[in-house]
Amino acid sequence: MQTEDGRYFSPYATSRSTFKTWSRSELDDNYKRFDPQSVEHCLLHYRDAYRGAYDRSNLISHRKFIMDEWAKFLLQKVDL
């Protein structure tokens, strides 16, 4: 997509990079709260040759916790 001033951006990449940045935020101590491997699982970055062959965990409870916190972060200023 292109903005009015001619810059390009991808909503898909923007949301993924925002999530990754938020998950490692020192401001909120997220880097201490969230396991990096679980964050990668949330982004579906877990299918490489090594991990795929030996690690079959899906970290569902960790991923659920992270995504619940992400939803709270996104909705914190929304009046529902």
Coordinates of N, CA, C and O in Angstrom, one line a residue:
M1 N 0.8 -1.2 0.0 CA 0.0 0.0 0.0 C 0.9 1.2 0.0 O 2.0 1.2 0.5
Q2 N 0.3 2.3 -0.5 CA 1.1 3.6 -0.5 C 0.3 4.6 0.2 O -0.9 4.8 0.1
T3 N 1.1 5.4 1.0 CA 0.5 6.5 1.8 C 0.3 7.7 0.8 O 0.8 7.7 -0.3
E4 N -0.4 8.7 1.3 CA -0.7 9.9 0.5 C 0.6 10.7 0.2 O 0.7 11.3 -0.9
D5 N 1.6 10.5 1.0 CA 2.9 11.2 0.8 C 3.9 10.3 0.0 O 5.1 10.7 -0.2
G6 N 3.4 9.2 -0.6 CA 4.2 8.4 -1.4 C 5.0 7.3 -0.8 O 5.7 6.5 -1.5
R7 N 4.9 7.1 0.5 CA 5.7 6.0 1.2 C 4.9 4.7 1.1 O 3.7 4.7 1.0
Y8 N 5.6 3.6 1.1 CA 5.0 2.3 1.0 C 5.0 1.6 2.3 O 6.0 1.8 3.1
F9 N 4.0 0.8 2.6 CA 4.0 0.0 3.8 C 3.1 -1.2 3.6 O 2.3 -1.3 2.6
S10 N 3.3 -2.2 4.4 CA 2.5 -3.4 4.3 C 1.8 -3.6 5.6 O 2.4 -3.7 6.7
P11 N 0.5 -3.6 5.6 CA -0.3 -3.8 6.9 C 0.1 -5.1 7.6 O 0.3 -5.2 8.8
Y12 N 0.3 -6.1 6.8 CA 0.7 -7.4 7.3 C 2.1 -7.4 8.0 O 2.2 -7.7 9.2
A13 N 3.1 -6.8 7.4 CA 4.4 -6.7 8.0 C 4.4 -5.7 9.1 O 5.1 -5.9 10.1
T14 N 3.6 -4.7 9.0 CA 3.6 -3.7 10.1 C 3.0 -4.3 11.3 O 3.6 -4.1 12.4
S15 N 2.0 -5.0 11.2 CA 1.4 -5.6 12.4 C 2.3 -6.7 13.0 O 2.4 -6.8 14.3
R16 N 3.0 -7.4 12.2 CA 3.9 -8.5 12.7 C 5.1 -7.8 13.4 O 5.5 -8.2 14.4
S17 N 5.7 -6.8 12.8 CA 6.8 -6.1 13.4 C 6.4 -5.4 14.7 O 7.2 -5.3 15.6
T18 N 5.2 -4.8 14.7 CA 4.7 -4.2 15.9 C 4.6 -5.2 17.0 O 5.0 -4.9 18.2
F19 N 4.0 -6.3 16.7 CA 3.9 -7.4 17.7 C 5.2 -7.8 18.3 O 5.5 -7.9 19.5
K20 N 6.2 -8.1 17.4 CA 7.5 -8.5 17.8 C 8.2 -7.4 18.6 O 8.8 -7.8 19.7
T21 N 8.1 -6.2 18.2 CA 8.7 -5.1 19.0 C 8.1 -5.0 20.4 O 8.7 -4.9 21.4
W22 N 6.7 -5.1 20.5 CA 6.0 -5.0 21.7 C 6.4 -6.2 22.6 O 6.6 -6.0 23.8
S23 N 6.6 -7.4 22.0 CA 6.9 -8.6 22.9 C 8.3 -8.5 23.5 O 8.5 -9.2 24.5
R24 N 9.1 -7.7 22.9 CA 10.5 -7.5 23.5 C 10.7 -6.2 24.2 O 11.8 -5.8 24.5
S25 N 9.6 -5.5 24.5 CA 9.6 -4.2 25.1 C 10.2 -4.2 26.5 O 9.8 -4.9 27.3
E26 N 11.2 -3.3 26.7 CA 11.8 -3.2 28.0 C 10.9 -2.3 28.9 O 10.9 -2.4 30.1
L27 N 10.2 -1.4 28.2 CA 9.3 -0.5 28.9 C 8.3 -1.2 29.8 O 8.0 -0.9 30.9
D28 N 7.7 -2.3 29.2 CA 6.7 -3.0 29.9 C 7.2 -4.3 30.5 O 6.5 -5.1 31.0
D29 N 8.6 -4.5 30.5 CA 9.2 -5.7 30.9 C 8.7 -7.0 30.2 O 8.8 -8.1 30.7
N30 N 8.2 -6.8 29.0 CA 7.7 -7.9 28.2 C 8.9 -8.9 27.9 O 8.6 -10.1 27.8
Y31 N 10.1 -8.4 27.7 CA 11.2 -9.3 27.4 C 11.5 -10.2 28.5 O 12.0 -11.3 28.3
K32 N 11.0 -9.9 29.7 CA 11.2 -10.8 30.9 C 9.9 -11.7 31.0 O 10.0 -12.8 31.6
R33 N 8.8 -11.2 30.5 CA 7.5 -12.0 30.7 C 7.3 -13.0 29.7 O 6.6 -14.0 29.9
F34 N 7.8 -12.8 28.5 CA 7.5 -13.7 27.4 C 8.7 -14.5 26.9 O 9.7 -13.9 26.6
D35 N 8.5 -15.8 26.8 CA 9.5 -16.7 26.3 C 9.7 -16.4 24.8 O 8.8 -16.4 24.0
P36 N 11.0 -16.1 24.4 CA 11.2 -15.8 23.0 C 10.7 -16.9 22.0 O 10.2 -16.6 20.9
Q37 N 10.9 -18.1 22.4 CA 10.4 -19.2 21.5 C 8.9 -19.2 21.3 O 8.4 -19.4 20.3
S38 N 8.2 -18.9 22.4 CA 6.8 -18.8 22.3 C 6.3 -17.6 21.5 O 5.3 -17.7 20.7
V39 N 7.0 -16.5 21.5 CA 6.7 -15.4 20.7 C 6.9 -15.8 19.2 O 6.1 -15.5 18.4
E40 N 8.0 -16.5 18.9 CA 8.2 -17.0 17.5 C 7.1 -17.9 17.1 O 6.6 -17.9 15.9
H41 N 6.6 -18.7 18.0 CA 5.5 -19.6 17.7 C 4.2 -18.8 17.4 O 3.5 -19.2 16.5
C42 N 4.0 -17.7 18.1 CA 2.9 -16.9 17.8 C 2.9 -16.3 16.4 O 1.9 -16.1 15.7
L43 N 4.1 -16.1 15.9 CA 4.4 -15.5 14.6 C 4.5 -16.7 13.5 O 4.7 -16.4 12.4
L44 N 4.3 -17.9 14.0 CA 4.5 -19.1 13.2 C 5.9 -19.2 12.6 O 6.0 -19.7 11.4
H45 N 6.9 -18.9 13.4 CA 8.3 -19.0 13.0 C 8.9 -20.2 13.7 O 9.8 -20.0 14.5
Y46 N 8.4 -21.3 13.5 CA 8.9 -22.5 14.2 C 9.2 -23.7 13.3 O 9.5 -24.8 13.8
R47 N 9.0 -23.6 12.1 CA 9.2 -24.7 11.2 C 10.5 -24.7 10.4 O 10.6 -24.4 9.3
D48 N 11.6 -24.9 11.1 CA 12.9 -25.1 10.4 C 13.3 -26.6 10.5 O 12.7 -27.4 11.3
A49 N 14.3 -26.9 9.8 CA 14.7 -28.4 9.7 C 15.0 -28.9 11.1 O 14.7 -30.0 11.4
Y50 N 15.8 -28.2 11.9 CA 16.2 -28.7 13.2 C 15.1 -28.8 14.2 O 14.8 -29.9 14.7
R51 N 14.4 -27.7 14.4 CA 13.3 -27.7 15.4 C 12.1 -28.6 15.0 O 11.5 -29.3 15.8
G52 N 11.9 -28.6 13.7 CA 10.8 -29.4 13.2 C 11.0 -30.9 13.4 O 10.1 -31.7 13.6
A53 N 12.3 -31.3 13.3 CA 12.6 -32.7 13.5 C 12.6 -33.2 14.9 O 12.2 -34.3 15.2
Y54 N 13.0 -32.3 15.8 CA 13.2 -32.7 17.2 C 12.3 -32.1 18.2 O 12.0 -32.7 19.3
D55 N 11.7 -31.0 17.9 CA 10.9 -30.3 18.9 C 9.5 -30.2 18.3 O 9.2 -29.4 17.4
R56 N 8.5 -30.9 18.9 CA 7.2 -30.9 18.4 C 6.2 -30.2 19.3 O 5.0 -30.3 19.1
S57 N 6.7 -29.5 20.3 CA 5.8 -28.8 21.2 C 5.2 -27.6 20.4 O 5.7 -27.1 19.5
N58 N 4.0 -27.3 20.8 CA 3.3 -26.1 20.2 C 3.1 -25.0 21.2 O 2.6 -23.9 20.8
L59 N 3.5 -25.2 22.4 CA 3.5 -24.1 23.4 C 2.1 -23.3 23.5 O 2.1 -22.1 23.7
I60 N 1.0 -24.1 23.4 CA -0.3 -23.5 23.4 C -0.6 -22.6 24.6 O -1.0 -21.4 24.4
S61 N -0.3 -23.0 25.8 CA -0.6 -22.2 27.0 C 0.2 -20.9 27.0 O -0.3 -19.8 27.3
H62 N 1.5 -21.0 26.6 CA 2.3 -19.8 26.5 C 1.8 -18.8 25.4 O 1.7 -17.6 25.6
R63 N 1.5 -19.4 24.3 CA 1.0 -18.6 23.2 C -0.3 -17.9 23.5 O -0.6 -16.7 23.2
K64 N -1.2 -18.6 24.2 CA -2.5 -18.1 24.6 C -2.3 -16.9 25.6 O -2.9 -15.8 25.4
F65 N -1.4 -17.0 26.5 CA -1.1 -16.0 27.5 C -0.5 -14.7 26.7 O -1.0 -13.6 27.0
I66 N 0.4 -14.9 25.8 CA 1.0 -13.8 25.1 C -0.1 -13.1 24.2 O -0.2 -11.9 24.2
M67 N -0.9 -13.9 23.5 CA -1.9 -13.3 22.7 C -3.0 -12.6 23.5 O -3.6 -11.5 23.1
D68 N -3.3 -13.1 24.7 CA -4.3 -12.4 25.6 C -3.7 -11.0 26.0 O -4.4 -10.0 26.0
E69 N -2.4 -11.0 26.3 CA -1.8 -9.8 26.7 C -1.7 -8.8 25.5 O -1.8 -7.6 25.7
W70 N -1.4 -9.3 24.4 CA -1.4 -8.5 23.1 C -2.8 -7.9 22.9 O -2.9 -6.7 22.6
A71 N -3.9 -8.6 23.1 CA -5.2 -8.1 22.9 C -5.5 -7.0 23.9 O -6.1 -6.0 23.6
K72 N -5.1 -7.2 25.2 CA -5.2 -6.2 26.2 C -4.5 -4.9 25.8 O -5.0 -3.8 26.0
F73 N -3.3 -5.1 25.3 CA -2.5 -3.9 24.9 C -3.2 -3.2 23.8 O -3.3 -1.9 23.8
L74 N -3.7 -3.9 22.8 CA -4.3 -3.3 21.6 C -5.6 -2.6 22.0 O -6.0 -1.5 21.4
L75 N -6.3 -3.1 23.0 CA -7.7 -2.6 23.4 C -7.6 -1.6 24.6 O -8.7 -1.2 25.0
Q76 N -6.5 -1.3 25.1 CA -6.4 -0.5 26.3 C -7.0 0.8 26.2 O -7.5 1.4 27.2
K77 N -7.0 1.4 25.0 CA -7.6 2.8 24.9 C -9.0 2.7 24.2 O -9.5 3.8 23.9
V78 N -9.5 1.5 24.0 CA -10.8 1.4 23.3 C -11.9 1.3 24.4 O -11.8 0.6 25.3
D79 N -12.9 2.1 24.2 CA -14.0 2.1 25.1 C -15.1 1.2 24.6 O -15.8 1.5 23.6
L80 N -15.2 0.0 25.2 CA -16.1 -1.0 24.7 C -17.5 -0.9 25.4 O -17.6 -0.8 26.5

